[in-house]
mmCIF file with all atom_site columns, C-alpha atoms in Angstrom:
data_model
loop_
_atom_site.group_PDB
_atom_site.id
_atom_site.type_symbol
_atom_site.label_atom_id
_atom_site.label_alt_id
_atom_site.label_comp_id
_atom_site.label_asym_id
_atom_site.label_entity_id
_atom_site.label_seq_id
_atom_site.pdbx_PDB_ins_code
_atom_site.Cartn_x
_atom_site.Cartn_y
_atom_site.Cartn_z
_atom_site.occupancy
_atom_site.B_iso_or_equiv
_atom_site.pdbx_formal_charge
_atom_site.auth_seq_id
_atom_site.auth_comp_id
_atom_site.auth_asym_id
_atom_site.auth_atom_id
_atom_site.pdbx_PDB_model_num
ATOM 1   C CA . ILE R 1 1   ? 200.909 238.079 66.951  1.00 0.00 ? 265 ILE R CA 1
ATOM 2   C CA . SER R 1 2   ? 201.368 234.414 66.109  1.00 0.00 ? 266 SER R CA 1
ATOM 3   C CA . ILE R 1 3   ? 199.148 231.666 67.496  1.00 0.00 ? 267 ILE R CA 1
ATOM 4   C CA . ARG R 1 4   ? 200.020 227.961 67.288  1.00 0.00 ? 268 ARG R CA 1
ATOM 5   C CA . LEU R 1 5   ? 197.336 225.425 68.124  1.00 0.00 ? 269 LEU R CA 1
ATOM 6   C CA . THR R 1 6   ? 198.203 221.872 69.091  1.00 0.00 ? 270 THR R CA 1
ATOM 7   C CA . PRO R 1 7   ? 196.022 219.317 70.851  1.00 0.00 ? 271 PRO R CA 1
ATOM 8   C CA . GLN R 1 8   ? 198.110 219.782 74.000  1.00 0.00 ? 272 GLN R CA 1
ATOM 9   C CA . ARG R 1 9   ? 198.331 223.565 74.165  1.00 0.00 ? 273 ARG R CA 1
ATOM 10  C CA . ILE R 1 10  ? 197.959 226.997 72.590  1.00 0.00 ? 274 ILE R CA 1
ATOM 11  C CA . ALA R 1 11  ? 201.081 229.106 72.106  1.00 0.00 ? 275 ALA R CA 1
ATOM 12  C CA . VAL R 1 12  ? 200.857 232.889 71.679  1.00 0.00 ? 276 VAL R CA 1
ATOM 13  C CA . VAL R 1 13  ? 203.963 234.716 70.438  1.00 0.00 ? 277 VAL R CA 1
ATOM 14  C CA . VAL R 1 14  ? 204.250 238.418 69.745  1.00 0.00 ? 278 VAL R CA 1
ATOM 15  C CA . LEU R 1 15  ? 206.290 238.781 66.571  1.00 0.00 ? 279 LEU R CA 1
ATOM 16  C CA . LYS R 1 16  ? 208.809 241.490 65.758  1.00 0.00 ? 280 LYS R CA 1
ATOM 17  C CA . GLY R 1 17  ? 207.044 244.752 65.235  1.00 0.00 ? 281 GLY R CA 1
ATOM 18  C CA . GLY R 1 18  ? 203.949 243.588 67.164  1.00 0.00 ? 282 GLY R CA 1
ATOM 19  C CA . VAL R 1 19  ? 202.582 245.413 70.142  1.00 0.00 ? 283 VAL R CA 1
ATOM 20  C CA . ALA R 1 20  ? 203.477 243.252 73.153  1.00 0.00 ? 284 ALA R CA 1
ATOM 21  C CA . ASN R 1 21  ? 201.362 245.229 75.610  1.00 0.00 ? 285 ASN R CA 1
ATOM 22  C CA . SER R 1 22  ? 198.230 245.468 73.515  1.00 0.00 ? 286 SER R CA 1
ATOM 23  C CA . PRO R 1 23  ? 194.935 244.305 75.033  1.00 0.00 ? 287 PRO R CA 1
ATOM 24  C CA . GLY R 1 24  ? 194.558 241.746 72.256  1.00 0.00 ? 288 GLY R CA 1
ATOM 25  C CA . ALA R 1 25  ? 197.928 240.126 73.032  1.00 0.00 ? 289 ALA R CA 1
ATOM 26  C CA . HIS R 1 26  ? 197.078 239.984 76.750  1.00 0.00 ? 290 HIS R CA 1
ATOM 27  C CA . LEU R 1 27  ? 193.673 238.514 75.997  1.00 0.00 ? 291 LEU R CA 1
ATOM 28  C CA . LEU R 1 28  ? 195.172 235.834 73.764  1.00 0.00 ? 292 LEU R CA 1
ATOM 29  C CA . ARG R 1 29  ? 197.815 234.961 76.368  1.00 0.00 ? 293 ARG R CA 1
ATOM 30  C CA . TRP R 1 30  ? 195.136 234.646 79.066  1.00 0.00 ? 294 TRP R CA 1
ATOM 31  C CA . GLY R 1 31  ? 193.086 232.522 76.673  1.00 0.00 ? 295 GLY R CA 1
ATOM 32  C CA . ALA R 1 32  ? 196.045 230.191 76.154  1.00 0.00 ? 296 ALA R CA 1
ATOM 33  C CA . LEU R 1 33  ? 196.626 229.951 79.907  1.00 0.00 ? 297 LEU R CA 1
ATOM 34  C CA . LEU R 1 34  ? 192.966 229.215 80.621  1.00 0.00 ? 298 LEU R CA 1
ATOM 35  C CA . TYR R 1 35  ? 192.884 226.602 77.854  1.00 0.00 ? 299 TYR R CA 1
ATOM 36  C CA . GLY R 1 36  ? 195.820 224.815 79.495  1.00 0.00 ? 300 GLY R CA 1
ATOM 37  C CA . CYS R 1 37  ? 194.098 224.923 82.881  1.00 0.00 ? 301 CYS R CA 1
ATOM 38  C CA . ILE R 1 38  ? 190.804 223.585 81.540  1.00 0.00 ? 302 ILE R CA 1
ATOM 39  C CA . LYS R 1 39  ? 192.598 220.856 79.594  1.00 0.00 ? 303 LYS R CA 1
ATOM 40  C CA . SER R 1 40  ? 194.409 219.797 82.762  1.00 0.00 ? 304 SER R CA 1
ATOM 41  C CA . ASP R 1 41  ? 191.136 219.735 84.717  1.00 0.00 ? 305 ASP R CA 1
ATOM 42  C CA . VAL R 1 42  ? 189.384 217.693 82.035  1.00 0.00 ? 306 VAL R CA 1
ATOM 43  C CA . ASP R 1 43  ? 192.255 215.176 81.878  1.00 0.00 ? 307 ASP R CA 1
ATOM 44  C CA . ARG R 1 44  ? 192.215 214.794 85.662  1.00 0.00 ? 308 ARG R CA 1
ATOM 45  C CA . ALA R 1 45  ? 188.443 214.349 85.672  1.00 0.00 ? 309 ALA R CA 1
ATOM 46  C CA . GLU R 1 46  ? 188.645 211.702 82.934  1.00 0.00 ? 310 GLU R CA 1
ATOM 47  C CA . ASP R 1 47  ? 191.345 209.826 84.860  1.00 0.00 ? 311 ASP R CA 1
ATOM 48  C CA . TRP R 1 48  ? 189.217 209.987 88.030  1.00 0.00 ? 312 TRP R CA 1
ATOM 49  C CA . GLU R 1 49  ? 186.125 208.746 86.155  1.00 0.00 ? 313 GLU R CA 1
ATOM 50  C CA . HIS R 1 50  ? 188.115 205.812 84.750  1.00 0.00 ? 314 HIS R CA 1
ATOM 51  C CA . ARG R 1 51  ? 189.385 204.812 88.205  1.00 0.00 ? 315 ARG R CA 1
ATOM 52  C CA . ALA R 1 52  ? 185.912 205.294 89.699  1.00 0.00 ? 316 ALA R CA 1
ATOM 53  C CA . SER R 1 53  ? 184.247 203.150 87.025  1.00 0.00 ? 317 SER R CA 1
ATOM 54  C CA . THR R 1 54  ? 186.862 200.426 87.601  1.00 0.00 ? 318 THR R CA 1
ATOM 55  C CA . ALA R 1 55  ? 186.091 200.426 91.338  1.00 0.00 ? 319 ALA R CA 1
ATOM 56  C CA . ILE R 1 56  ? 182.336 200.366 90.678  1.00 0.00 ? 320 ILE R CA 1
ATOM 57  C CA . GLU R 1 57  ? 182.634 197.484 88.210  1.00 0.00 ? 321 GLU R CA 1
ATOM 58  C CA . THR R 1 58  ? 184.828 195.546 90.643  1.00 0.00 ? 322 THR R CA 1
ATOM 59  C CA . TYR R 1 59  ? 182.228 195.890 93.386  1.00 0.00 ? 323 TYR R CA 1
ATOM 60  C CA . LYS R 1 60  ? 179.421 194.947 91.000  1.00 0.00 ? 324 LYS R CA 1
ATOM 61  C CA . SER R 1 61  ? 181.201 191.727 90.057  1.00 0.00 ? 325 SER R CA 1
ATOM 62  C CA . PHE R 1 62  ? 181.725 191.021 93.785  1.00 0.00 ? 326 PHE R CA 1
ATOM 63  C CA . SER R 1 63  ? 178.064 191.622 94.611  1.00 0.00 ? 327 SER R CA 1
ATOM 64  C CA . LEU R 1 64  ? 176.839 189.400 91.765  1.00 0.00 ? 328 LEU R CA 1
ATOM 65  C CA . ASP R 1 65  ? 178.502 186.197 92.957  1.00 0.00 ? 329 ASP R CA 1
ATOM 66  C CA . GLY R 1 66  ? 179.586 187.125 96.507  1.00 0.00 ? 330 GLY R CA 1
ATOM 67  C CA . SER R 1 67  ? 183.181 186.033 95.998  1.00 0.00 ? 331 SER R CA 1
ATOM 68  C CA . ILE R 1 68  ? 185.602 188.196 97.931  1.00 0.00 ? 332 ILE R CA 1
ATOM 69  C CA . SER R 1 69  ? 188.334 187.307 95.433  1.00 0.00 ? 333 SER R CA 1
ATOM 70  C CA . HIS R 1 70  ? 186.935 189.947 93.042  1.00 0.00 ? 334 HIS R CA 1
ATOM 71  C CA . LEU R 1 71  ? 187.940 192.693 95.489  1.00 0.00 ? 335 LEU R CA 1
ATOM 72  C CA . GLY R 1 72  ? 191.461 191.364 95.935  1.00 0.00 ? 336 GLY R CA 1
ATOM 73  C CA . ASN R 1 73  ? 192.708 193.096 99.051  1.00 0.00 ? 337 ASN R CA 1
ATOM 74  C CA . ALA R 1 74  ? 189.500 194.350 100.734 1.00 0.00 ? 338 ALA R CA 1
ATOM 75  C CA . THR R 1 75  ? 191.310 196.912 102.874 1.00 0.00 ? 339 THR R CA 1
ATOM 76  C CA . ARG R 1 76  ? 193.095 198.353 99.851  1.00 0.00 ? 340 ARG R CA 1
ATOM 77  C CA . PHE R 1 77  ? 189.815 198.395 97.902  1.00 0.00 ? 341 PHE R CA 1
ATOM 78  C CA . ARG R 1 78  ? 188.051 200.301 100.707 1.00 0.00 ? 342 ARG R CA 1
ATOM 79  C CA . ASP R 1 79  ? 190.955 202.761 100.924 1.00 0.00 ? 343 ASP R CA 1
ATOM 80  C CA . ASN R 1 80  ? 190.845 203.211 97.150  1.00 0.00 ? 344 ASN R CA 1
ATOM 81  C CA . VAL R 1 81  ? 187.130 204.110 97.298  1.00 0.00 ? 345 VAL R CA 1
ATOM 82  C CA . GLU R 1 82  ? 187.809 206.534 100.166 1.00 0.00 ? 346 GLU R CA 1
ATOM 83  C CA . ASN R 1 83  ? 190.635 208.163 98.207  1.00 0.00 ? 347 ASN R CA 1
ATOM 84  C CA . LEU R 1 84  ? 188.429 208.546 95.133  1.00 0.00 ? 348 LEU R CA 1
ATOM 85  C CA . ILE R 1 85  ? 185.740 210.239 97.212  1.00 0.00 ? 349 ILE R CA 1
ATOM 86  C CA . ASP R 1 86  ? 188.261 212.542 98.903  1.00 0.00 ? 350 ASP R CA 1
ATOM 87  C CA . GLU R 1 87  ? 189.807 213.410 95.553  1.00 0.00 ? 351 GLU R CA 1
ATOM 88  C CA . ALA R 1 88  ? 186.393 214.277 94.116  1.00 0.00 ? 352 ALA R CA 1
ATOM 89  C CA . VAL R 1 89  ? 185.533 216.482 97.086  1.00 0.00 ? 353 VAL R CA 1
ATOM 90  C CA . ASN R 1 90  ? 188.877 218.257 97.459  1.00 0.00 ? 354 ASN R CA 1
ATOM 91  C CA . ASP R 1 91  ? 190.727 218.230 94.139  1.00 0.00 ? 355 ASP R CA 1
ATOM 92  C CA . LEU R 1 92  ? 188.397 217.923 91.158  1.00 0.00 ? 356 LEU R CA 1
ATOM 93  C CA . THR R 1 93  ? 187.066 221.042 89.493  1.00 0.00 ? 357 THR R CA 1
ATOM 94  C CA . ILE R 1 94  ? 184.911 219.123 87.022  1.00 0.00 ? 358 ILE R CA 1
ATOM 95  C CA . GLN R 1 95  ? 182.897 216.361 88.684  1.00 0.00 ? 359 GLN R CA 1
ATOM 96  C CA . ASN R 1 96  ? 180.701 213.560 87.455  1.00 0.00 ? 360 ASN R CA 1
ATOM 97  C CA . GLU R 1 97  ? 177.974 213.810 90.084  1.00 0.00 ? 361 GLU R CA 1
ATOM 98  C CA . GLU R 1 98  ? 176.450 210.438 89.181  1.00 0.00 ? 362 GLU R CA 1
ATOM 99  C CA . ALA R 1 99  ? 179.743 208.553 89.643  1.00 0.00 ? 363 ALA R CA 1
ATOM 100 C CA . PHE R 1 100 ? 180.412 210.482 92.856  1.00 0.00 ? 364 PHE R CA 1
ATOM 101 C CA . GLN R 1 101 ? 177.029 209.498 94.289  1.00 0.00 ? 365 GLN R CA 1
ATOM 102 C CA . ILE R 1 102 ? 177.538 205.848 93.294  1.00 0.00 ? 366 ILE R CA 1
ATOM 103 C CA . LEU R 1 103 ? 180.914 205.875 95.073  1.00 0.00 ? 367 LEU R CA 1
ATOM 104 C CA . ARG R 1 104 ? 179.345 207.337 98.217  1.00 0.00 ? 368 ARG R CA 1
ATOM 105 C CA . ASP R 1 105 ? 176.692 204.611 98.136  1.00 0.00 ? 369 ASP R CA 1
ATOM 106 C CA . LEU R 1 106 ? 179.432 202.052 97.514  1.00 0.00 ? 370 LEU R CA 1
ATOM 107 C CA . ARG R 1 107 ? 181.309 203.244 100.601 1.00 0.00 ? 371 ARG R CA 1
ATOM 108 C CA . GLU R 1 108 ? 178.179 202.702 102.701 1.00 0.00 ? 372 GLU R CA 1
ATOM 109 C CA . LYS R 1 109 ? 177.691 199.216 101.214 1.00 0.00 ? 373 LYS R CA 1
ATOM 110 C CA . ILE R 1 110 ? 181.295 198.321 102.031 1.00 0.00 ? 374 ILE R CA 1
ATOM 111 C CA . GLU R 1 111 ? 180.881 199.530 105.609 1.00 0.00 ? 375 GLU R CA 1
ATOM 112 C CA . CYS R 1 112 ? 177.692 197.466 106.014 1.00 0.00 ? 376 CYS R CA 1
ATOM 113 C CA . SER R 1 113 ? 178.960 194.295 104.324 1.00 0.00 ? 377 SER R CA 1
ATOM 114 C CA . ASP R 1 114 ? 179.762 191.596 106.879 1.00 0.00 ? 378 ASP R CA 1
ATOM 115 C CA . LEU R 1 115 ? 181.783 189.637 104.315 1.00 0.00 ? 379 LEU R CA 1
ATOM 116 C CA . VAL R 1 116 ? 184.021 192.625 103.563 1.00 0.00 ? 380 VAL R CA 1
ATOM 117 C CA . LYS R 1 117 ? 184.422 193.427 107.270 1.00 0.00 ? 381 LYS R CA 1
ATOM 118 C CA . LYS R 1 118 ? 185.395 189.827 107.951 1.00 0.00 ? 382 LYS R CA 1
ATOM 119 C CA . GLN R 1 119 ? 187.943 189.863 105.107 1.00 0.00 ? 383 GLN R CA 1
ATOM 120 C CA . MET R 1 120 ? 189.423 193.171 106.323 1.00 0.00 ? 384 MET R CA 1
ATOM 121 C CA . LYS R 1 121 ? 189.780 191.728 109.823 1.00 0.00 ? 385 LYS R CA 1
ATOM 122 C CA . ILE R 1 122 ? 191.582 188.668 108.395 1.00 0.00 ? 386 ILE R CA 1
ATOM 123 C CA . GLU R 1 123 ? 193.888 190.938 106.397 1.00 0.00 ? 387 GLU R CA 1
ATOM 124 C CA . GLN R 1 124 ? 194.627 193.057 109.481 1.00 0.00 ? 388 GLN R CA 1
ATOM 125 C CA . VAL R 1 125 ? 195.552 189.958 111.502 1.00 0.00 ? 389 VAL R CA 1
ATOM 126 C CA . HIS R 1 126 ? 197.775 188.763 108.644 1.00 0.00 ? 390 HIS R CA 1
ATOM 127 C CA . ILE R 1 127 ? 199.545 192.145 108.464 1.00 0.00 ? 391 ILE R CA 1
ATOM 128 C CA . GLU R 1 128 ? 200.102 192.176 112.230 1.00 0.00 ? 392 GLU R CA 1
ATOM 129 C CA . GLU R 1 129 ? 201.512 188.639 112.105 1.00 0.00 ? 393 GLU R CA 1
ATOM 130 C CA . GLU R 1 130 ? 203.909 189.638 109.318 1.00 0.00 ? 394 GLU R CA 1
ATOM 131 C CA . GLU R 1 131 ? 205.064 192.701 111.270 1.00 0.00 ? 395 GLU R CA 1
ATOM 132 C CA . PHE R 1 132 ? 205.556 190.577 114.390 1.00 0.00 ? 396 PHE R CA 1
ATOM 133 C CA . GLN R 1 133 ? 207.551 188.011 112.397 1.00 0.00 ? 397 GLN R CA 1
ATOM 134 C CA . VAL R 1 134 ? 209.776 190.772 111.021 1.00 0.00 ? 398 VAL R CA 1
ATOM 135 C CA . GLU R 1 135 ? 210.434 192.015 114.573 1.00 0.00 ? 399 GLU R CA 1
ATOM 136 C CA . ILE R 1 136 ? 211.221 188.496 115.801 1.00 0.00 ? 400 ILE R CA 1
ATOM 137 C CA . ASP R 1 137 ? 213.528 187.950 112.834 1.00 0.00 ? 401 ASP R CA 1
ATOM 138 C CA . ARG R 1 138 ? 215.235 191.249 113.512 1.00 0.00 ? 402 ARG R CA 1
ATOM 139 C CA . TYR R 1 139 ? 216.215 190.272 117.074 1.00 0.00 ? 403 TYR R CA 1
ATOM 140 C CA . GLU R 1 140 ? 216.534 186.486 116.897 1.00 0.00 ? 404 GLU R CA 1
ATOM 141 C CA . ASN R 1 141 ? 218.316 185.936 113.620 1.00 0.00 ? 405 ASN R CA 1
ATOM 142 C CA . PRO R 1 142 ? 222.077 185.740 114.332 1.00 0.00 ? 406 PRO R CA 1
ATOM 143 C CA . ARG R 1 143 ? 222.908 187.177 110.944 1.00 0.00 ? 407 ARG R CA 1
ATOM 144 C CA . ASN R 1 144 ? 220.927 190.335 111.728 1.00 0.00 ? 408 ASN R CA 1
ATOM 145 C CA . MET R 1 145 ? 222.710 190.610 115.073 1.00 0.00 ? 409 MET R CA 1
ATOM 146 C CA . ALA R 1 146 ? 226.051 190.418 113.301 1.00 0.00 ? 410 ALA R CA 1
ATOM 147 C CA . PHE R 1 147 ? 225.092 193.275 111.011 1.00 0.00 ? 411 PHE R CA 1
ATOM 148 C CA . ALA R 1 148 ? 223.841 195.336 113.950 1.00 0.00 ? 412 ALA R CA 1
ATOM 149 C CA . ARG R 1 149 ? 226.771 194.543 116.238 1.00 0.00 ? 413 ARG R CA 1
ATOM 150 C CA . PHE R 1 150 ? 228.094 198.098 116.290 1.00 0.00 ? 414 PHE R CA 1
ATOM 151 C CA . GLU R 1 151 ? 224.729 199.468 117.379 1.00 0.00 ? 415 GLU R CA 1
ATOM 152 C CA . VAL R 1 152 ? 224.445 196.785 120.055 1.00 0.00 ? 416 VAL R CA 1
ATOM 153 C CA . LEU R 1 153 ? 228.011 197.387 121.282 1.00 0.00 ? 417 LEU R CA 1
ATOM 154 C CA . ASP R 1 154 ? 227.463 201.143 121.422 1.00 0.00 ? 418 ASP R CA 1
ATOM 155 C CA . SER R 1 155 ? 224.286 200.707 123.455 1.00 0.00 ? 419 SER R CA 1
ATOM 156 C CA . ILE R 1 156 ? 226.088 198.361 125.891 1.00 0.00 ? 420 ILE R CA 1
ATOM 157 C CA . LEU R 1 157 ? 229.013 200.767 126.267 1.00 0.00 ? 421 LEU R CA 1
ATOM 158 C CA . LYS R 1 158 ? 226.738 203.719 126.950 1.00 0.00 ? 422 LYS R CA 1
ATOM 159 C CA . ARG R 1 159 ? 225.078 201.835 129.818 1.00 0.00 ? 423 ARG R CA 1
ATOM 160 C CA . LEU R 1 160 ? 228.342 200.922 131.558 1.00 0.00 ? 424 LEU R CA 1
ATOM 161 C CA . PRO R 1 161 ? 230.118 203.383 133.838 1.00 0.00 ? 425 PRO R CA 1
ATOM 162 C CA . PRO R 1 162 ? 233.447 204.632 132.540 1.00 0.00 ? 426 PRO R CA 1
ATOM 163 C CA . CYS R 1 163 ? 236.324 202.429 133.664 1.00 0.00 ? 427 CYS R CA 1
ATOM 164 C CA . HIS R 1 164 ? 239.270 204.344 135.067 1.00 0.00 ? 428 HIS R CA 1
#
């Protein structure tokens, strides 16, 4: 049995003349598999902790001076916090309970903050205006009508009775 250790993984190979079905070979293969699983879980937890600490620091800088510009897009920031909480609850095997609790408290602070609510309302209005402008442009711009002429002609022809 040959074992190769690298920082990324453990490889177990049964060499010529080795007993492939021995309990030791099975145990080593399971050990290598479990090592890979734990390494993946630890990497995911570290990535989550980094993203969570970034969100926490962003909110701390916002709460220190009250400038909404620290949050950037308030709706996206709130959604990011929600996604981090959902990921911790549903996907993470290894959790940092302190960071998770801070994020839950942060979600409550965001929901109670009048400044954040006001900014999210402004962003929602802006998004709706952009969507409305795109719809107006789609139907009023002659260039768009020229590109969609076949669709328009087909819809007109389907409404007319057949001419015989």
